[in-house]
Coordinates of C-alpha atoms (C1' of nucleotides) in Angstrom, one line a residue:
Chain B
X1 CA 63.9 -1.2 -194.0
X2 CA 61.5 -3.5 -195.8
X3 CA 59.3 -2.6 -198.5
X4 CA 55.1 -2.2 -198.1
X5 CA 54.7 -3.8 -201.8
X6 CA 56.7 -7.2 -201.1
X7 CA 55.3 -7.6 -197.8
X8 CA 53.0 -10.7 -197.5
X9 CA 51.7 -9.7 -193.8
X10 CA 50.0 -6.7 -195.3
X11 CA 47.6 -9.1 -197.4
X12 CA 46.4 -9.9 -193.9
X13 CA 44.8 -6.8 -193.0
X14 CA 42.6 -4.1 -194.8
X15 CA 46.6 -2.5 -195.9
X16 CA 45.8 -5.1 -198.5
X17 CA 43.2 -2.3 -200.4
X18 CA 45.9 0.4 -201.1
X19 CA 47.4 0.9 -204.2
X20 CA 50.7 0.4 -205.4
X21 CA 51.0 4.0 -205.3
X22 CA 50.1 4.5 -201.7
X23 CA 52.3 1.5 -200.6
X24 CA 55.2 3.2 -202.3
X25 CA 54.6 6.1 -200.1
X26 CA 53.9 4.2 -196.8
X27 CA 57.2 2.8 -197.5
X28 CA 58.9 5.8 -197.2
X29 CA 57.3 6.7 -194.1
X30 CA 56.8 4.0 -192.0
X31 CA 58.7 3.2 -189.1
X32 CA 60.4 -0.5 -188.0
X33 CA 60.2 -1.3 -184.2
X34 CA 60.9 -4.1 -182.1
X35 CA 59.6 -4.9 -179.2
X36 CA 60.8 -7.8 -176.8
X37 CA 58.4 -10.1 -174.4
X38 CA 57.1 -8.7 -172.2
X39 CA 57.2 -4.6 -173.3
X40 CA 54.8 -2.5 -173.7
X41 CA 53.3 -1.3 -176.9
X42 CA 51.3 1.5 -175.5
X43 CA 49.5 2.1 -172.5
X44 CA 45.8 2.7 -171.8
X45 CA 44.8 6.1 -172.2
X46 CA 47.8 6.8 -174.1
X47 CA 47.1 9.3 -177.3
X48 CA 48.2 7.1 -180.3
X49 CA 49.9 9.1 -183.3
X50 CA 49.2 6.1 -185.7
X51 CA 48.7 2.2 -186.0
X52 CA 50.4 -0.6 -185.4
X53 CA 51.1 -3.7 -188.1
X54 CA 52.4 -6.7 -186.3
X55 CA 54.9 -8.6 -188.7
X56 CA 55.5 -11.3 -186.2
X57 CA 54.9 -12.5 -182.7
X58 CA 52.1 -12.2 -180.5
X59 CA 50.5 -9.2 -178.5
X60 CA 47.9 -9.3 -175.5
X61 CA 45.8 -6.2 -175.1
X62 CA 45.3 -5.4 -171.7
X63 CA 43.0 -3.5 -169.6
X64 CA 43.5 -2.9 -165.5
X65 CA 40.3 -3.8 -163.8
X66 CA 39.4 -1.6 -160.6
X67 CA 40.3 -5.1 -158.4
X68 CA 43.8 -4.7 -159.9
X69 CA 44.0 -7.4 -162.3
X70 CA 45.0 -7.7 -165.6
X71 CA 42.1 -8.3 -168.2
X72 CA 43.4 -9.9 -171.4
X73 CA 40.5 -8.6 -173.9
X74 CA 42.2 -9.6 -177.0
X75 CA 45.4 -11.5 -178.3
X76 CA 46.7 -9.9 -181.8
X77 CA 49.4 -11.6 -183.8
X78 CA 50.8 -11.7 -187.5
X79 CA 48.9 -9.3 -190.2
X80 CA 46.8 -7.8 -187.0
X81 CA 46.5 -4.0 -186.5
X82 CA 46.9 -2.6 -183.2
X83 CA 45.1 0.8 -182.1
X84 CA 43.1 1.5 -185.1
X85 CA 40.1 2.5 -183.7
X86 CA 42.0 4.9 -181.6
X87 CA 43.8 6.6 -184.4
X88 CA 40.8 6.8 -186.3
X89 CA 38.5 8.0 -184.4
X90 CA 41.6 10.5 -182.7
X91 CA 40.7 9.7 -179.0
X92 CA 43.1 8.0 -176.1
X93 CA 43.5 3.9 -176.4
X94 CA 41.0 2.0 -173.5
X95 CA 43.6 -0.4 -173.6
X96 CA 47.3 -1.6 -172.9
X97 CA 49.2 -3.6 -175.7
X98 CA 51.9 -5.8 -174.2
X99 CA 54.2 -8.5 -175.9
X100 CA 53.6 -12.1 -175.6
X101 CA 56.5 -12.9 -177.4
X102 CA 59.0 -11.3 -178.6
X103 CA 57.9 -8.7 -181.2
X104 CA 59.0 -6.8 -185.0
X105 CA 56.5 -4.1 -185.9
X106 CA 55.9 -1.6 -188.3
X107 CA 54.5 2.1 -187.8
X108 CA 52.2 3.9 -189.5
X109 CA 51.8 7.1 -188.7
X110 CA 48.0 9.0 -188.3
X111 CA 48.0 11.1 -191.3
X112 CA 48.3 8.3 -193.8
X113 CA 45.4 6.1 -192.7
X114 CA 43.3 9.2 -192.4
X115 CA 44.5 9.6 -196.1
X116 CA 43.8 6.6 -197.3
X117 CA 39.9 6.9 -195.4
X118 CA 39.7 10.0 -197.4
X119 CA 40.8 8.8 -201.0
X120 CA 40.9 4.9 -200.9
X121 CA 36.8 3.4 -200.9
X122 CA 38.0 0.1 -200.7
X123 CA 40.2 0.8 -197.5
X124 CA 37.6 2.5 -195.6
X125 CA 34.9 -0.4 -196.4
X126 CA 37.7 -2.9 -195.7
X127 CA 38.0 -0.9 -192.3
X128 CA 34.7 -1.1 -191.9
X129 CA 34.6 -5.0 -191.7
X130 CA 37.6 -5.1 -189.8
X131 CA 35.9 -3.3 -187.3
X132 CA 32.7 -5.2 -187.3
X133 CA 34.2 -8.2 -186.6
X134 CA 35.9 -6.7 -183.4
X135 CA 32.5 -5.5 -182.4
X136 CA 31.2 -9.1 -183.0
X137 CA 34.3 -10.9 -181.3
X138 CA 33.7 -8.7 -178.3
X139 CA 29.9 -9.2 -178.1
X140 CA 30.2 -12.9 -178.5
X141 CA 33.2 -12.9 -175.4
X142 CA 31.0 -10.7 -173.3
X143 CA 28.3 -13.3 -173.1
X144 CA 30.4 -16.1 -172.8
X145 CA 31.8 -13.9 -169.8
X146 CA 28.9 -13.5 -167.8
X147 CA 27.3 -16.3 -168.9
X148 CA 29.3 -19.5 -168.6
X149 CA 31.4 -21.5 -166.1
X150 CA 34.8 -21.3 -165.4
X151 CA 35.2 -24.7 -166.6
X152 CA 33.5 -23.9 -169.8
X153 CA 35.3 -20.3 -170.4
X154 CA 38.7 -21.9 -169.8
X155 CA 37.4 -24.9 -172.3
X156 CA 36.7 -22.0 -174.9
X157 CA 39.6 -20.4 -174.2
X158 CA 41.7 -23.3 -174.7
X159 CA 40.0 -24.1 -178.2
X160 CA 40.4 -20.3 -179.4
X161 CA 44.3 -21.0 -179.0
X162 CA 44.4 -23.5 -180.9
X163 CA 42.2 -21.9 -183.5
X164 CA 43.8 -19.1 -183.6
X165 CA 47.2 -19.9 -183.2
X166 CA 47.8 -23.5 -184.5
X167 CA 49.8 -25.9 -182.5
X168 CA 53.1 -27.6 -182.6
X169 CA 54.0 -31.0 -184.6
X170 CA 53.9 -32.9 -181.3
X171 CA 50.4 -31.6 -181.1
X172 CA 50.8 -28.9 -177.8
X173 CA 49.1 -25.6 -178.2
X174 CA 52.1 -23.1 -180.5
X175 CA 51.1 -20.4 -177.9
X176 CA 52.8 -20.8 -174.6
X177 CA 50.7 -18.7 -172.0
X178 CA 51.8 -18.5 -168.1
X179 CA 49.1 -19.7 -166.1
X180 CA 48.5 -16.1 -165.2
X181 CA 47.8 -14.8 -168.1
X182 CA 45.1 -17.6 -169.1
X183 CA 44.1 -16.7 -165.9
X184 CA 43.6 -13.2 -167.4
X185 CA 41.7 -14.3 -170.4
X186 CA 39.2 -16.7 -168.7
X187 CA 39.3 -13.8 -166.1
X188 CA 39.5 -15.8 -163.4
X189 CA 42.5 -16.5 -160.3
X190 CA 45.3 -18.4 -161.8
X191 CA 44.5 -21.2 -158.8
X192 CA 41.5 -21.9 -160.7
X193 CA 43.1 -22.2 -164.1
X194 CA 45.6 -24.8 -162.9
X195 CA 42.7 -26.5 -160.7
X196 CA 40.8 -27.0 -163.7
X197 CA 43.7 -27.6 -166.3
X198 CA 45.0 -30.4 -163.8
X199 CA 41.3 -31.5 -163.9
X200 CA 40.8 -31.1 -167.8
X201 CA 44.1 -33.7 -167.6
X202 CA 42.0 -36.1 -165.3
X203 CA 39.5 -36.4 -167.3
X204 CA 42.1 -37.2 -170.3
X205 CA 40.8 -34.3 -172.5
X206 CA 44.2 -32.4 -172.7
X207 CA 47.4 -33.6 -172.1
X208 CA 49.8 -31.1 -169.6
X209 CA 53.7 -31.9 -170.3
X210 CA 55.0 -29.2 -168.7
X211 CA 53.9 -25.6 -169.4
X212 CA 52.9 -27.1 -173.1
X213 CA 49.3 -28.2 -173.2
X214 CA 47.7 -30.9 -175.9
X215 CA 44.1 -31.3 -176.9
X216 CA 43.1 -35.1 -177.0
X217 CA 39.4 -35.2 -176.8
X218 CA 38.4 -32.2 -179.0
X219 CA 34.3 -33.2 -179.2
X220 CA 34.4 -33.6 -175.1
X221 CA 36.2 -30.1 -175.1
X222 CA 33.6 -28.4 -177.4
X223 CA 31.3 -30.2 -174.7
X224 CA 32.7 -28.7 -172.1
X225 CA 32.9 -25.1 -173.2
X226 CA 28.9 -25.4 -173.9
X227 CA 28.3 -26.4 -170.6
X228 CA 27.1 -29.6 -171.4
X229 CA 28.5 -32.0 -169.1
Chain U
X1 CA 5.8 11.0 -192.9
X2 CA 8.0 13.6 -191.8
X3 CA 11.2 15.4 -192.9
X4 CA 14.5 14.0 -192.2
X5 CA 15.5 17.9 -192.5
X6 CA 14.3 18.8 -189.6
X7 CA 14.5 15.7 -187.2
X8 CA 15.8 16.7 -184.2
X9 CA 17.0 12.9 -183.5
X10 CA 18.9 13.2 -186.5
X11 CA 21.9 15.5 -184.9
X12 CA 22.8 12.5 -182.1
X13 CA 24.1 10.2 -184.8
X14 CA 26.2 10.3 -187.7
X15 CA 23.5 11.2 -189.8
X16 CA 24.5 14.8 -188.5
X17 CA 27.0 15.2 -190.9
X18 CA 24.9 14.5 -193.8
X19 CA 24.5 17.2 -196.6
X20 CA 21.1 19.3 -197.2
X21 CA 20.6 16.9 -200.5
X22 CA 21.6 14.0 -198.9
X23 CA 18.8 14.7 -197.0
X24 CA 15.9 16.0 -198.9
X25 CA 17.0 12.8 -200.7
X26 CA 16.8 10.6 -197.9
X27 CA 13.3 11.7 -196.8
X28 CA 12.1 10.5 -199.9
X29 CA 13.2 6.6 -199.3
X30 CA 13.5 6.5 -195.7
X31 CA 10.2 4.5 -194.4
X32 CA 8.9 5.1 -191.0
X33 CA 7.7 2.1 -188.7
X34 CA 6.0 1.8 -185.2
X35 CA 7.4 -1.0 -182.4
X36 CA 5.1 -2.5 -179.7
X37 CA 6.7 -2.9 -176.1
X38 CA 8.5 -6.6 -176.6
X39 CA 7.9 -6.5 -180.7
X40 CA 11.3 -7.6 -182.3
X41 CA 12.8 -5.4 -184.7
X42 CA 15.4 -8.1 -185.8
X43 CA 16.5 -11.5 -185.3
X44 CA 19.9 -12.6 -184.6
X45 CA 21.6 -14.1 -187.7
X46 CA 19.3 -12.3 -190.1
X47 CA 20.5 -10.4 -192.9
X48 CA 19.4 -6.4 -192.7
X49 CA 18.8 -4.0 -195.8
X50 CA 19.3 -1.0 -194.1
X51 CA 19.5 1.0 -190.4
X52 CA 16.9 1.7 -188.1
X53 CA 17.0 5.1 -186.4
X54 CA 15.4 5.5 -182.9
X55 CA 13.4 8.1 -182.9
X56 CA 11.7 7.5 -179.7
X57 CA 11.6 4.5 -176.9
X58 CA 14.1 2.2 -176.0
X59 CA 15.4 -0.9 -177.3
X60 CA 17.6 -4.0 -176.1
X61 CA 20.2 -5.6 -178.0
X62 CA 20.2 -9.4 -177.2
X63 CA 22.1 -12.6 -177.9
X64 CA 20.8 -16.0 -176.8
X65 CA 23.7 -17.6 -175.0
X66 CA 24.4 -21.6 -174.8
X67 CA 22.3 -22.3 -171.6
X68 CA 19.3 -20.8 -173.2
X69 CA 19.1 -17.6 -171.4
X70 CA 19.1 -14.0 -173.0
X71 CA 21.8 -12.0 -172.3
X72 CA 21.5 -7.6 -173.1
X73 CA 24.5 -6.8 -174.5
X74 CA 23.2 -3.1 -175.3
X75 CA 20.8 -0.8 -174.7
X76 CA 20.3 1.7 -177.3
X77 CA 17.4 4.9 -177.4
X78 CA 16.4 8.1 -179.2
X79 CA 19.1 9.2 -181.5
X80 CA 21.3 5.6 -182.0
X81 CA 21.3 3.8 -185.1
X82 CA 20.6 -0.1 -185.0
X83 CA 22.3 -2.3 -187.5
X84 CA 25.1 -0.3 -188.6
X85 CA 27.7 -2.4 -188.7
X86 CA 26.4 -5.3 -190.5
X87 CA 25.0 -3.4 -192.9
X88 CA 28.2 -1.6 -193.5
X89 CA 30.1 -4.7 -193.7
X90 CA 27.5 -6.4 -195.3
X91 CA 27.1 -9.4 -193.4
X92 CA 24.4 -10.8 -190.9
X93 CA 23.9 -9.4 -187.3
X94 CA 24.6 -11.2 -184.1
X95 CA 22.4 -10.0 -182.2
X96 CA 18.4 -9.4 -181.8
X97 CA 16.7 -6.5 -181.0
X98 CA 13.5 -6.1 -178.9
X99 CA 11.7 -3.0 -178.0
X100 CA 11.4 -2.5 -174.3
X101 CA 9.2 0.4 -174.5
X102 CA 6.8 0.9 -177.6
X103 CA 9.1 2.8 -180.3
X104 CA 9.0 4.6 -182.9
X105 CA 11.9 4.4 -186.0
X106 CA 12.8 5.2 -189.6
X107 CA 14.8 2.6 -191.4
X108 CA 16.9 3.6 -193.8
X109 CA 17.9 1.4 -197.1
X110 CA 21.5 0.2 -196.8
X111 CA 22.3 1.5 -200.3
X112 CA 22.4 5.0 -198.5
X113 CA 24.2 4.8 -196.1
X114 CA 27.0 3.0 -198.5
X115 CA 26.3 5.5 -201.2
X116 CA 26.9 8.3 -198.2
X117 CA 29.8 6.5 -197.0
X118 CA 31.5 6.3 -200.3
X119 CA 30.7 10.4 -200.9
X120 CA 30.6 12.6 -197.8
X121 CA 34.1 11.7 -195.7
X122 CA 32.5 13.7 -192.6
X123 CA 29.8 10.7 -192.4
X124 CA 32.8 8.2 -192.8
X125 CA 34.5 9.6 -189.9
X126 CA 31.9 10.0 -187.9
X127 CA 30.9 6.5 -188.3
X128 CA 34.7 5.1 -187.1
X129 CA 34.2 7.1 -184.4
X130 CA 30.6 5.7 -183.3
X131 CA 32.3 3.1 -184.1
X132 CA 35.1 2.9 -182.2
X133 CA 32.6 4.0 -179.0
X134 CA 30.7 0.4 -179.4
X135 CA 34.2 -0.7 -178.9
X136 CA 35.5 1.0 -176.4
X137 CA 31.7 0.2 -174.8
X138 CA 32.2 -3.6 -175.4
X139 CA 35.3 -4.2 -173.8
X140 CA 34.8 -2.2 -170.3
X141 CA 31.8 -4.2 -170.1
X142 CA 33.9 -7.1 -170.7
X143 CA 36.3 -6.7 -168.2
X144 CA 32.9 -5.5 -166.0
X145 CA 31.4 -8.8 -166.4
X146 CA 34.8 -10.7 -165.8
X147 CA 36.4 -9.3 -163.0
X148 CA 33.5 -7.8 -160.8
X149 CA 31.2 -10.2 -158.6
X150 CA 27.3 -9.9 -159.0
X151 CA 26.9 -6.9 -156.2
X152 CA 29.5 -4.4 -158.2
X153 CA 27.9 -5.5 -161.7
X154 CA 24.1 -4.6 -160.5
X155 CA 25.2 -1.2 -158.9
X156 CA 27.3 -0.8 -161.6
X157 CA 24.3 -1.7 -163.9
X158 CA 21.9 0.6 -162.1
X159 CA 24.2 3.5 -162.1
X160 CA 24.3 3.2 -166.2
X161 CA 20.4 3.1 -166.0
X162 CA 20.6 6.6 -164.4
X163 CA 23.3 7.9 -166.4
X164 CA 21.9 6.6 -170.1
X165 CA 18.4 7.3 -169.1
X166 CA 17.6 9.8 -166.5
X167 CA 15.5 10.0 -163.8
X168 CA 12.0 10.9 -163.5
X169 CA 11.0 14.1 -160.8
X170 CA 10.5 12.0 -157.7
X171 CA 14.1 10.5 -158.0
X172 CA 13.1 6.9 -159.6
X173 CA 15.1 6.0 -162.4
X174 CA 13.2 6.3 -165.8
X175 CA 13.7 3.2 -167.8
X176 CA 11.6 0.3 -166.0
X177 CA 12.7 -2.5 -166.5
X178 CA 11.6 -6.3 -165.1
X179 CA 13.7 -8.0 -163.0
X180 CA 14.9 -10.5 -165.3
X181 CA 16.3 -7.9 -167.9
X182 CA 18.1 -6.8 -165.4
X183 CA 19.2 -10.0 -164.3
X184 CA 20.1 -10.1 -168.4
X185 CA 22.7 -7.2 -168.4
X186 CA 24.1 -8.1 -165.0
X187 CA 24.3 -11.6 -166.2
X188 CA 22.8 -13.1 -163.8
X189 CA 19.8 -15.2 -162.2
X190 CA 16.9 -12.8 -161.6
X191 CA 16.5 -14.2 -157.6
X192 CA 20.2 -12.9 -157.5
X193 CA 19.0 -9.5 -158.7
X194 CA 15.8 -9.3 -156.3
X195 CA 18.1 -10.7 -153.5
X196 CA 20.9 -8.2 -154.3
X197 CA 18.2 -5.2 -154.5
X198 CA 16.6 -5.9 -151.4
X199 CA 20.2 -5.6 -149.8
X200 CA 21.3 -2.0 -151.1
X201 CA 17.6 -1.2 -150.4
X202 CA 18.5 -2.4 -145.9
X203 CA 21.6 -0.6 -146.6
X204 CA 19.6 2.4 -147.4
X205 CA 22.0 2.4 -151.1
X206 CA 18.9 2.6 -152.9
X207 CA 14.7 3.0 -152.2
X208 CA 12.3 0.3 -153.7
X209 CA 8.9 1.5 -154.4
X210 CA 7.3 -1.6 -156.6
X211 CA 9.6 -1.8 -159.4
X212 CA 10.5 1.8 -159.5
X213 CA 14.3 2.4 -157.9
X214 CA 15.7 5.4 -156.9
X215 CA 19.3 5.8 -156.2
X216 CA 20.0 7.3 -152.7
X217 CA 23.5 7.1 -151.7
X218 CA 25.7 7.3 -155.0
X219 CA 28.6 7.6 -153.6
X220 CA 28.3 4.2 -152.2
X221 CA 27.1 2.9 -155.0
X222 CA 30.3 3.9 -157.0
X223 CA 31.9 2.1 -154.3
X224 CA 30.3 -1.3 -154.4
X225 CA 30.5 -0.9 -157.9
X226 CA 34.1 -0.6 -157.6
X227 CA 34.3 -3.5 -155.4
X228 CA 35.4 -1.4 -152.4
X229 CA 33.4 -2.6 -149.9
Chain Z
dC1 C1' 74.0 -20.1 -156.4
dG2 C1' 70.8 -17.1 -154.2
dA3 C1' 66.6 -14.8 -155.6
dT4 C1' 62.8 -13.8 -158.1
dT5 C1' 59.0 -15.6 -160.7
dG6 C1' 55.9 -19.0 -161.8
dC7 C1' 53.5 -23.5 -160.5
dT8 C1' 50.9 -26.5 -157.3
dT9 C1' 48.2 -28.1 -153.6
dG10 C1' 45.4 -27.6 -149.3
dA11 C1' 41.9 -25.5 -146.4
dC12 C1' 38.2 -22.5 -145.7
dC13 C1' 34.1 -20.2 -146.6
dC14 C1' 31.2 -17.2 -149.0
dC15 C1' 28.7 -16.2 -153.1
dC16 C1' 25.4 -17.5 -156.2
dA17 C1' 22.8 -20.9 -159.3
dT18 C1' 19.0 -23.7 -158.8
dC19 C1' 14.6 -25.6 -157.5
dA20 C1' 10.3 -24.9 -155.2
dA21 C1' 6.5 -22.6 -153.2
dT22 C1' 3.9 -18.4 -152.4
dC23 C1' 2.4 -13.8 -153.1
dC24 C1' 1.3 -9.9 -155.8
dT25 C1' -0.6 -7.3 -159.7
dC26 C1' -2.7 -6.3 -163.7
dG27 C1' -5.3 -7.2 -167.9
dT28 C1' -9.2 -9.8 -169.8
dG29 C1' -13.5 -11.7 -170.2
dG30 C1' -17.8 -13.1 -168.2
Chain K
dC1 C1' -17.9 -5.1 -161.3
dC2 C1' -15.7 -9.2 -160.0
dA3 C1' -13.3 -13.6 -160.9
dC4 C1' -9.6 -15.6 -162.7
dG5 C1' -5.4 -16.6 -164.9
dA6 C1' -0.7 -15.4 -166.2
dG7 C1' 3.4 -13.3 -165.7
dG8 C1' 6.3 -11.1 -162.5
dA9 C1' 8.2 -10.5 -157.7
dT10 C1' 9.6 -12.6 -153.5
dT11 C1' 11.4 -15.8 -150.0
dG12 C1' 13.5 -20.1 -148.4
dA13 C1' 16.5 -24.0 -148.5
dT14 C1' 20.5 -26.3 -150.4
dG15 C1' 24.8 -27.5 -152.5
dG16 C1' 28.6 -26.6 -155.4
dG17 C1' 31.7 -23.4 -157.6
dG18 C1' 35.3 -20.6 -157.2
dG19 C1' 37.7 -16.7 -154.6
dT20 C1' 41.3 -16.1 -151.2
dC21 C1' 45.1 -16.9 -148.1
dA22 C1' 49.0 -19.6 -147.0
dA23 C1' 52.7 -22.6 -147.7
dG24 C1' 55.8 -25.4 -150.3
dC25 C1' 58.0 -26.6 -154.7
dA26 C1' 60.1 -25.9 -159.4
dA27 C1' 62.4 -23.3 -162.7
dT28 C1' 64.6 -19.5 -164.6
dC29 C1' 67.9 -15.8 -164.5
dG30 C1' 71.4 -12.6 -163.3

DNA sequence: CGATTGCTTGACCCCCATCAATCCTCGTGG
DNA sequence: CCACGAGGATTGATGGGGGTCAAGCAATCG
């Protein structure tokens, strides 16, 4: 069982506020958890009895849409918190977390972030921000949702993966989706996704070797996802 | 200028849980402002010093997507705050807000609500929570606007209406609104909207009298909302 | 080495974005 | 009181996007 105070994921995330006091303590209280590709973190609905800290891998959050399909609202990885706002606020998650990859976790349990609201200033405004910025990430997806093309949402999507996840030395997207769950991001059939992948490849403005995608034509790509083309 | 003691709109929002000083305090530097029907309260990307309460009339929450058309991400009346989260985390909004119905609010100085934030934990909680519902808010909509087609979006869109905003005696829902802002929550082109109307109103779903609508057959509307038909 | 899961392509057709023209309605000024 | 203009509502025609079903292929795994 690692230590809070020597962990360099925790600088990530608003854990980075507490002090060396209340790291101590989380030590001694937290929990270590795997989690291999493809399980399931929680469940939507599910009454959370604490957060989430992702040490590594990667974690889609899922809800079921009435049609049955998968919506991929969020991707989480490295430093990320999963199901703060649930534990906060002490209601039932509206979403599913599942692995992307495989998964090592640590939990924290309720009482200790409702502590650390209560004592630590700095955590709750750190909390605050956190939150904001979810607020803003989903605004900003929900217009791009009802507001662009496929072509244009998958373009996005494809630029967010590489911003957010980095890519390998021979230049292919780190992040190796199937084309079902792009399909769930762009929220779209996964038909479509390979239709317009295959076509994005065409046009020479990503490369497809496989599963494994590349970015050539970055400006044409930004293009693309603004609809200007 | 009245009393923030005895606001009645005060008990919807967090500000419920503020103390009788924090009030008597807060009366004294809260100022009071009128909004014309289609005045703009704020811009998106401007910086705010403080929250706006509603105290009466209804306002939209807008962002301007890429292909130059405005899309409602919110709708927000008597008893929400505006602005909370940027000026919580300190950082500019993302979105603009325009009256839709003349309005009446009180803005409140952002060094308040930190100061009240940093003192009265009730008020801290309370604001994850409200919080956390603009979350929970977002991403339904999300996966709304992704997965549904136009037909379940507007009925779903019109069943909000009634539930957020009432309806008057003779059955019409209250909030009027013009066919293109509701073309700019479904997301959509406002012939789509007039087109899609004028269908539920054959199918005797809903009753169009001028821009007035009154839901007739709910049931079905939760259906087609649902995509089940 | 079968079997399950994921990938790809084709065909079909409906939904919806877009452009254009007309009608309606309401507020304003003469 | 009426004319007129502007913004909103409506209808039509058209074409492309993308959803869906079906079938075949590749890859991964027990």
């Amino acid at each position: 069982m690692s230590k809070c105070e020597q962990c360099i994921v925790r600088q990530l995330n608003s854990l980075k506020t507490l002090t060396k006091e209340e790291l101590s303590h989380l030590t001694s209280c937290k929990g270590d958890q795997i989690f291999k590709k493809g399980e399931r973190i929680f469940e939507e609905g599910e009454h959370l009895k604490g957060v989430y800290c992702i040490k590594s891998g990667v974690c889609k959050l899922v809800k079921l849409s009435a049609n049955g399909k998968d919506q991929i609202v969020k991707l989480t990885t490295k430093g990320d918190l999963l199901g703060e706002r649930s534990t906060l606020s002490n209601e039932p998650t509206n979403l599913s977390a599942v692995a992307v990859t495989d998964m090592e976790v640590c939990f924290i349990p309720q009482v200790e972030i409702i502590n650390a609201v209560s004592t630590n200033a700095n955590f709750t405004i750190d909390m605050f921000k956190s939150m904001g910025k979810s607020i803003r990430h989903s605004d900003d997806l929900l217009v791009n949702m009802s507001q662009k093309t496929m072509k244009a949402r998958l373009a996005a999507t494809l630029l967010m993966l590489e911003d957010d996840f980095g890519k390998e030395s021979d230049g292919s997207l780190s992040l190796v989706l199937t084309r079902e769950e792009v399909a769930g991001i762009v929220g779209t059939a996964t038909e479509s996704v390979i239709r317009l992948l295959s076509q994005f490849g065409k046009d020479k403005i990503i490369k497809l070797d496989g599963k494994h995608i590349s970015i050539l034509d970055y400006d044409m790509l930004r293009m693309v996802s603004d609809g200007l083309d």
